[in-house]
Short mmCIF file of N, CA and C in Angstrom, two decimals:
data_model
loop_
_atom_site.label_atom_id
_atom_site.label_comp_id
_atom_site.label_asym_id
_atom_site.label_seq_id
_atom_site.Cartn_x
_atom_site.Cartn_y
_atom_site.Cartn_z
N MET A 287 -48.53 84.76 -143.84
CA MET A 287 -47.08 85.19 -143.12
C MET A 287 -47.98 84.89 -141.62
N ASN A 288 -47.53 84.22 -140.59
CA ASN A 288 -47.52 83.74 -139.94
C ASN A 288 -46.77 84.78 -138.85
N ILE A 289 -46.86 85.21 -137.32
CA ILE A 289 -46.24 86.24 -136.33
C ILE A 289 -44.70 85.35 -136.41
N TYR A 290 -44.86 83.72 -136.21
CA TYR A 290 -43.44 83.26 -135.97
C TYR A 290 -42.04 83.44 -136.95
N ASP A 291 -43.12 83.30 -138.56
CA ASP A 291 -42.03 83.60 -139.83
C ASP A 291 -41.53 84.75 -139.79
N LYS A 292 -42.52 86.11 -139.27
CA LYS A 292 -42.13 87.74 -139.12
C LYS A 292 -41.29 87.56 -138.46
N ALA A 293 -40.95 87.21 -137.37
CA ALA A 293 -39.74 87.02 -136.11
C ALA A 293 -38.65 86.47 -136.87
N ASN A 294 -38.78 85.34 -136.98
CA ASN A 294 -37.74 84.48 -137.75
C ASN A 294 -37.11 85.54 -139.08
N GLU A 295 -38.26 86.39 -139.99
CA GLU A 295 -37.71 87.79 -140.61
C GLU A 295 -36.90 88.40 -140.39
N LEU A 296 -36.86 89.08 -138.95
CA LEU A 296 -36.59 89.97 -138.48
C LEU A 296 -35.44 89.57 -137.72
N ALA A 297 -35.33 88.33 -137.57
CA ALA A 297 -34.02 87.64 -137.07
C ALA A 297 -33.05 87.90 -137.72
N LYS A 298 -33.13 87.24 -139.04
CA LYS A 298 -32.34 86.87 -140.52
C LYS A 298 -31.39 88.47 -140.52
N SER A 299 -32.81 89.53 -140.62
CA SER A 299 -32.04 90.95 -140.87
C SER A 299 -31.47 91.14 -139.76
N LEU A 300 -31.65 90.85 -138.78
CA LEU A 300 -31.06 91.75 -137.72
C LEU A 300 -29.67 90.81 -137.83
N ARG A 301 -29.34 89.62 -138.21
CA ARG A 301 -28.05 89.23 -138.19
C ARG A 301 -27.03 90.01 -139.69
N GLU A 302 -28.09 89.85 -140.23
CA GLU A 302 -27.38 90.75 -141.78
C GLU A 302 -27.64 91.92 -141.71
N SER A 303 -27.30 92.47 -140.17
CA SER A 303 -27.38 93.94 -140.38
C SER A 303 -25.93 94.50 -140.44
N GLN A 304 -25.79 95.75 -140.83
CA GLN A 304 -24.28 96.46 -140.54
C GLN A 304 -23.50 96.24 -139.06
N GLU A 305 -24.95 96.31 -138.38
CA GLU A 305 -24.31 96.33 -136.62
C GLU A 305 -23.63 95.18 -136.49
N VAL A 306 -24.24 93.78 -137.09
CA VAL A 306 -23.44 92.54 -136.25
C VAL A 306 -22.24 92.36 -137.47
N THR A 307 -22.35 92.80 -138.65
CA THR A 307 -21.26 92.73 -139.06
C THR A 307 -19.88 93.45 -139.05
N ASP A 308 -20.90 94.82 -138.26
CA ASP A 308 -19.49 95.27 -137.68
C ASP A 308 -18.66 94.91 -136.18
N ILE A 309 -19.37 94.05 -135.46
CA ILE A 309 -19.56 93.51 -134.26
C ILE A 309 -18.77 92.16 -134.65
N LYS A 310 -18.85 91.34 -135.47
CA LYS A 310 -17.86 90.21 -135.88
C LYS A 310 -16.51 90.60 -136.68
N SER A 311 -16.62 92.19 -137.34
CA SER A 311 -15.11 92.42 -138.11
C SER A 311 -14.32 92.84 -136.18
N ALA A 312 -14.62 93.24 -135.84
CA ALA A 312 -13.93 94.14 -134.38
C ALA A 312 -13.65 92.78 -133.70
N MET A 313 -14.38 91.81 -133.56
CA MET A 313 -14.31 90.41 -132.72
C MET A 313 -12.91 89.76 -133.26
N LYS A 314 -13.18 89.86 -135.28
CA LYS A 314 -11.85 88.88 -135.48
C LYS A 314 -10.41 89.89 -135.27
N LEU A 315 -10.76 90.97 -135.23
CA LEU A 315 -9.27 91.98 -134.96
C LEU A 315 -9.08 91.98 -133.33
N ILE A 316 -9.83 91.71 -132.57
CA ILE A 316 -9.60 91.45 -131.04
C ILE A 316 -9.03 90.12 -131.40
N ASP A 317 -9.73 88.90 -131.68
CA ASP A 317 -9.30 87.89 -131.63
C ASP A 317 -7.78 87.52 -131.91
N LEU A 318 -6.90 88.58 -133.37
CA LEU A 318 -5.53 88.63 -133.50
C LEU A 318 -4.94 89.30 -132.25
N ASP A 319 -5.30 89.94 -131.87
CA ASP A 319 -4.56 90.46 -130.35
C ASP A 319 -4.69 89.75 -129.14
N GLN A 320 -3.92 89.30 -128.83
CA GLN A 320 -3.79 88.51 -127.38
C GLN A 320 -4.24 89.50 -126.34
N ASP A 321 -3.36 90.39 -126.51
CA ASP A 321 -3.51 91.41 -124.93
C ASP A 321 -4.76 91.99 -125.18
N SER A 322 -5.37 92.43 -126.20
CA SER A 322 -6.77 92.83 -126.34
C SER A 322 -7.82 91.98 -126.25
N LYS A 323 -7.32 90.92 -126.51
CA LYS A 323 -8.79 89.56 -126.09
C LYS A 323 -8.26 89.46 -124.83
N ARG A 324 -7.72 89.13 -123.93
CA ARG A 324 -7.37 88.80 -122.76
C ARG A 324 -8.08 89.62 -121.86
N MET A 325 -7.89 91.09 -121.94
CA MET A 325 -8.41 92.43 -121.50
C MET A 325 -9.74 92.43 -121.53
N LEU A 326 -10.16 92.00 -123.02
CA LEU A 326 -11.72 92.36 -123.55
C LEU A 326 -12.81 91.15 -122.46
N ASP A 327 -11.95 89.61 -122.17
CA ASP A 327 -12.30 88.43 -121.74
C ASP A 327 -12.54 89.05 -120.01
N GLU A 328 -11.21 89.42 -119.42
CA GLU A 328 -11.39 89.63 -118.44
C GLU A 328 -12.87 90.63 -117.81
N PHE A 329 -12.93 91.53 -118.64
CA PHE A 329 -13.64 92.57 -118.39
C PHE A 329 -15.39 92.23 -118.81
N ARG A 330 -15.53 91.50 -119.38
CA ARG A 330 -16.90 90.40 -119.98
C ARG A 330 -17.28 89.41 -118.45
N THR A 331 -16.17 88.72 -118.26
CA THR A 331 -16.21 88.13 -116.76
C THR A 331 -16.58 88.81 -115.48
N GLN A 332 -16.03 89.51 -115.69
CA GLN A 332 -16.19 90.83 -114.45
C GLN A 332 -17.51 91.38 -114.74
N GLN A 333 -17.94 91.77 -115.94
CA GLN A 333 -19.15 92.21 -116.13
C GLN A 333 -20.25 91.07 -115.92
N ASN A 334 -20.32 90.15 -116.45
CA ASN A 334 -21.33 89.35 -116.23
C ASN A 334 -21.14 88.54 -114.85
N GLU A 335 -20.44 88.64 -113.66
CA GLU A 335 -20.86 88.44 -112.81
C GLU A 335 -21.23 89.74 -111.72
N MET A 336 -20.75 90.63 -112.15
CA MET A 336 -21.39 92.13 -111.42
C MET A 336 -23.05 91.42 -112.07
N GLN A 337 -23.25 91.11 -113.19
CA GLN A 337 -24.85 91.02 -113.43
C GLN A 337 -25.69 90.01 -112.80
N GLN A 338 -24.88 88.64 -112.71
CA GLN A 338 -25.40 87.55 -111.92
C GLN A 338 -25.59 88.44 -110.15
N ARG A 339 -24.65 89.40 -109.54
CA ARG A 339 -25.04 89.37 -108.59
C ARG A 339 -26.25 90.46 -108.19
N MET A 340 -26.45 91.51 -109.30
CA MET A 340 -27.25 92.00 -109.43
C MET A 340 -28.37 91.49 -109.18
N MET A 341 -28.75 90.73 -109.90
CA MET A 341 -29.86 89.48 -110.28
C MET A 341 -30.21 89.04 -109.04
N THR A 342 -29.34 88.59 -108.08
CA THR A 342 -29.93 88.19 -106.72
C THR A 342 -29.96 89.03 -105.65
N GLY A 343 -29.76 90.59 -106.22
CA GLY A 343 -30.34 91.28 -105.00
C GLY A 343 -28.92 92.13 -104.60
N ASP A 344 -27.97 91.57 -105.03
CA ASP A 344 -26.21 91.93 -104.59
C ASP A 344 -26.00 93.05 -105.54
N MET A 345 -25.92 94.13 -104.85
CA MET A 345 -26.05 95.52 -105.47
C MET A 345 -24.20 95.82 -105.34
N PRO A 346 -23.88 96.44 -107.07
CA PRO A 346 -22.57 96.27 -106.35
C PRO A 346 -22.10 98.18 -105.27
N SER A 347 -21.01 98.16 -104.93
CA SER A 347 -20.67 99.21 -104.08
C SER A 347 -20.62 100.23 -105.10
N GLN A 348 -20.28 101.65 -105.19
CA GLN A 348 -20.09 102.64 -106.31
C GLN A 348 -18.43 102.51 -106.26
N GLU A 349 -17.79 101.81 -105.35
CA GLU A 349 -16.27 101.56 -105.88
C GLU A 349 -16.21 101.00 -106.47
N GLU A 350 -16.70 99.71 -106.56
CA GLU A 350 -16.95 98.76 -107.72
C GLU A 350 -17.21 99.21 -109.18
N MET A 351 -18.50 99.62 -109.01
CA MET A 351 -19.19 100.47 -110.44
C MET A 351 -18.01 101.16 -111.12
N GLY A 352 -17.42 102.29 -109.51
CA GLY A 352 -16.54 103.27 -110.64
C GLY A 352 -15.42 102.47 -111.34
N GLN A 353 -14.68 100.82 -110.60
CA GLN A 353 -13.92 100.57 -111.23
C GLN A 353 -14.07 99.62 -112.60
N MET A 354 -15.11 99.62 -112.75
CA MET A 354 -15.97 99.05 -114.00
C MET A 354 -15.88 100.21 -115.07
N GLU A 355 -16.49 101.44 -114.58
CA GLU A 355 -16.15 102.37 -115.50
C GLU A 355 -15.16 102.97 -115.93
N LYS A 356 -14.17 102.45 -115.13
CA LYS A 356 -12.46 103.21 -115.53
C LYS A 356 -12.04 101.77 -116.42
N GLN A 357 -12.57 100.87 -115.75
CA GLN A 357 -11.81 99.47 -116.94
C GLN A 357 -12.47 99.93 -118.52
N PHE A 358 -13.60 100.26 -118.23
CA PHE A 358 -14.64 100.83 -119.84
C PHE A 358 -13.84 101.53 -120.28
N GLU A 359 -13.92 102.61 -119.66
CA GLU A 359 -13.05 103.68 -120.60
C GLU A 359 -11.39 103.13 -121.05
N SER A 360 -10.79 102.63 -120.14
CA SER A 360 -9.44 101.71 -120.49
C SER A 360 -9.84 101.30 -121.82
N LEU A 361 -10.22 99.93 -121.63
CA LEU A 361 -10.58 99.50 -123.04
C LEU A 361 -10.67 100.26 -124.16
N SER A 362 -11.54 100.91 -124.15
CA SER A 362 -12.18 101.73 -125.14
C SER A 362 -11.37 102.94 -125.80
N LEU A 363 -10.30 102.75 -124.97
CA LEU A 363 -8.76 103.69 -125.59
C LEU A 363 -8.62 102.70 -126.67
N ASN A 364 -8.74 101.25 -126.68
CA ASN A 364 -7.98 100.15 -127.89
C ASN A 364 -9.25 100.91 -129.00
N LEU A 365 -8.76 100.83 -130.39
CA LEU A 365 -9.49 101.21 -131.53
C LEU A 365 -10.77 99.75 -131.82
N ASN A 366 -9.72 98.58 -131.90
CA ASN A 366 -10.56 97.22 -132.05
C ASN A 366 -12.27 97.59 -131.09
N ILE A 367 -11.38 97.22 -129.65
CA ILE A 367 -12.30 97.23 -128.95
C ILE A 367 -13.47 98.05 -128.82
N ARG A 368 -12.84 99.50 -128.80
CA ARG A 368 -14.16 100.52 -129.52
C ARG A 368 -14.98 100.79 -130.35
N ARG A 369 -14.38 100.09 -131.57
CA ARG A 369 -15.86 99.38 -132.56
C ARG A 369 -16.73 98.43 -132.00
N LEU A 370 -16.14 97.79 -131.26
CA LEU A 370 -16.93 96.70 -131.05
C LEU A 370 -17.91 97.39 -129.96
N PHE A 371 -17.64 98.06 -129.12
CA PHE A 371 -18.50 98.31 -128.19
C PHE A 371 -19.46 99.38 -129.20
N ASP A 372 -18.76 100.30 -129.73
CA ASP A 372 -19.79 101.39 -130.26
C ASP A 372 -20.74 100.69 -131.31
N ALA A 373 -20.45 99.12 -131.72
CA ALA A 373 -21.47 98.53 -132.83
C ALA A 373 -22.07 97.76 -131.82
N GLU A 374 -21.61 96.87 -130.78
CA GLU A 374 -22.56 96.80 -129.87
C GLU A 374 -23.89 97.75 -129.38
N ARG A 375 -23.53 98.94 -128.93
CA ARG A 375 -24.43 99.76 -128.62
C ARG A 375 -25.46 100.11 -129.35
N ARG A 376 -24.96 100.59 -130.85
CA ARG A 376 -25.91 100.21 -131.49
C ARG A 376 -26.76 99.42 -132.31
N LEU A 377 -25.93 98.14 -131.74
CA LEU A 377 -27.25 97.08 -131.87
C LEU A 377 -28.20 96.98 -130.87
N SER A 378 -28.00 97.43 -129.70
CA SER A 378 -28.49 97.33 -128.65
C SER A 378 -29.60 98.25 -128.78
N VAL A 379 -29.35 99.69 -129.14
CA VAL A 379 -30.34 100.81 -129.69
C VAL A 379 -31.55 100.09 -130.53
N ILE A 380 -30.89 99.19 -131.57
CA ILE A 380 -32.19 98.90 -132.38
C ILE A 380 -33.35 97.45 -131.89
N ILE A 381 -32.15 97.05 -131.32
CA ILE A 381 -33.13 95.95 -130.46
C ILE A 381 -34.27 96.51 -129.35
N GLN A 382 -33.39 97.74 -128.91
CA GLN A 382 -34.78 98.72 -127.48
C GLN A 382 -35.93 99.10 -128.78
N ASP A 383 -35.27 99.92 -129.83
CA ASP A 383 -36.28 100.44 -130.85
C ASP A 383 -37.68 99.44 -131.27
N VAL A 384 -37.10 98.32 -131.40
CA VAL A 384 -37.70 97.33 -132.04
C VAL A 384 -38.64 96.49 -131.08
N ASN A 385 -38.51 96.70 -129.65
CA ASN A 385 -39.08 95.84 -128.47
C ASN A 385 -40.04 97.28 -128.13
N LYS A 386 -40.01 98.63 -128.43
CA LYS A 386 -40.69 99.70 -128.20
C LYS A 386 -41.77 99.55 -129.20
N ILE A 387 -41.48 98.95 -130.75
CA ILE A 387 -42.31 99.23 -131.81
C ILE A 387 -43.61 98.54 -131.12
N ILE A 388 -42.87 97.25 -130.68
CA ILE A 388 -43.32 96.08 -130.57
C ILE A 388 -44.52 96.34 -129.78
N THR A 389 -43.97 96.83 -128.08
CA THR A 389 -44.31 97.28 -127.11
C THR A 389 -45.58 98.38 -127.51
N ASP A 390 -45.57 99.30 -128.47
CA ASP A 390 -46.37 100.28 -128.83
C ASP A 390 -47.53 99.70 -129.35
N SER A 391 -47.39 98.78 -130.19
CA SER A 391 -48.21 98.32 -130.99
C SER A 391 -49.70 97.53 -130.39
N LEU A 392 -49.37 97.40 -129.15
CA LEU A 392 -50.46 96.35 -128.22
C LEU A 392 -50.53 97.67 -126.93
N GLN A 393 -50.29 98.72 -127.01
CA GLN A 393 -50.49 99.52 -126.09
C GLN A 393 -52.26 99.71 -125.74
N ASP A 394 -52.83 99.71 -126.93
CA ASP A 394 -54.26 99.89 -126.84
C ASP A 394 -55.00 98.62 -125.87
N LEU A 395 -54.57 97.57 -125.88
CA LEU A 395 -55.12 96.44 -125.41
C LEU A 395 -54.95 96.58 -123.45
N TYR A 396 -54.09 97.38 -123.30
CA TYR A 396 -53.98 97.97 -121.58
C TYR A 396 -54.08 98.76 -121.13
N GLY A 397 -54.20 100.23 -122.22
CA GLY A 397 -53.89 101.45 -121.90
C GLY A 397 -53.30 101.79 -122.10
N PRO A 398 -53.46 103.49 -121.50
CA PRO A 398 -51.92 104.27 -121.79
C PRO A 398 -50.83 103.70 -120.58
N SER A 399 -49.40 103.65 -121.02
CA SER A 399 -48.53 103.01 -120.40
C SER A 399 -48.03 103.95 -119.33
N ILE A 400 -47.81 103.45 -117.82
CA ILE A 400 -47.02 104.11 -117.14
C ILE A 400 -45.96 105.06 -116.98
N GLU A 401 -44.97 104.48 -118.34
CA GLU A 401 -44.00 105.26 -118.63
C GLU A 401 -44.33 106.74 -118.86
N GLY A 402 -45.22 107.04 -119.81
CA GLY A 402 -45.37 107.97 -120.43
C GLY A 402 -45.97 108.02 -121.64
#
């Protein structure tokens, strides 16, 4: 099996993971509640705009960051949105762990990492 086959196998495993199932389930419930969907969509739009700005070097102010944090906390009071955020966080941890496993497997090519 070549490396691309393994990557596709990993992608399939991720798609079939409990975390992805939980994200899909939470999204279905959010889609049924127009207020929840609107609030989440607005938050995602603001989040994406802020990320785009940051990529161009336009760092948000402390006030803007605080507003986003407050909005995140407010959204997290909604049970379905909190379930979505939790599942997304768990999936993100898996992706970070897989990335670390891959990176660590190549460490001997480049010597010890700067990070530690």
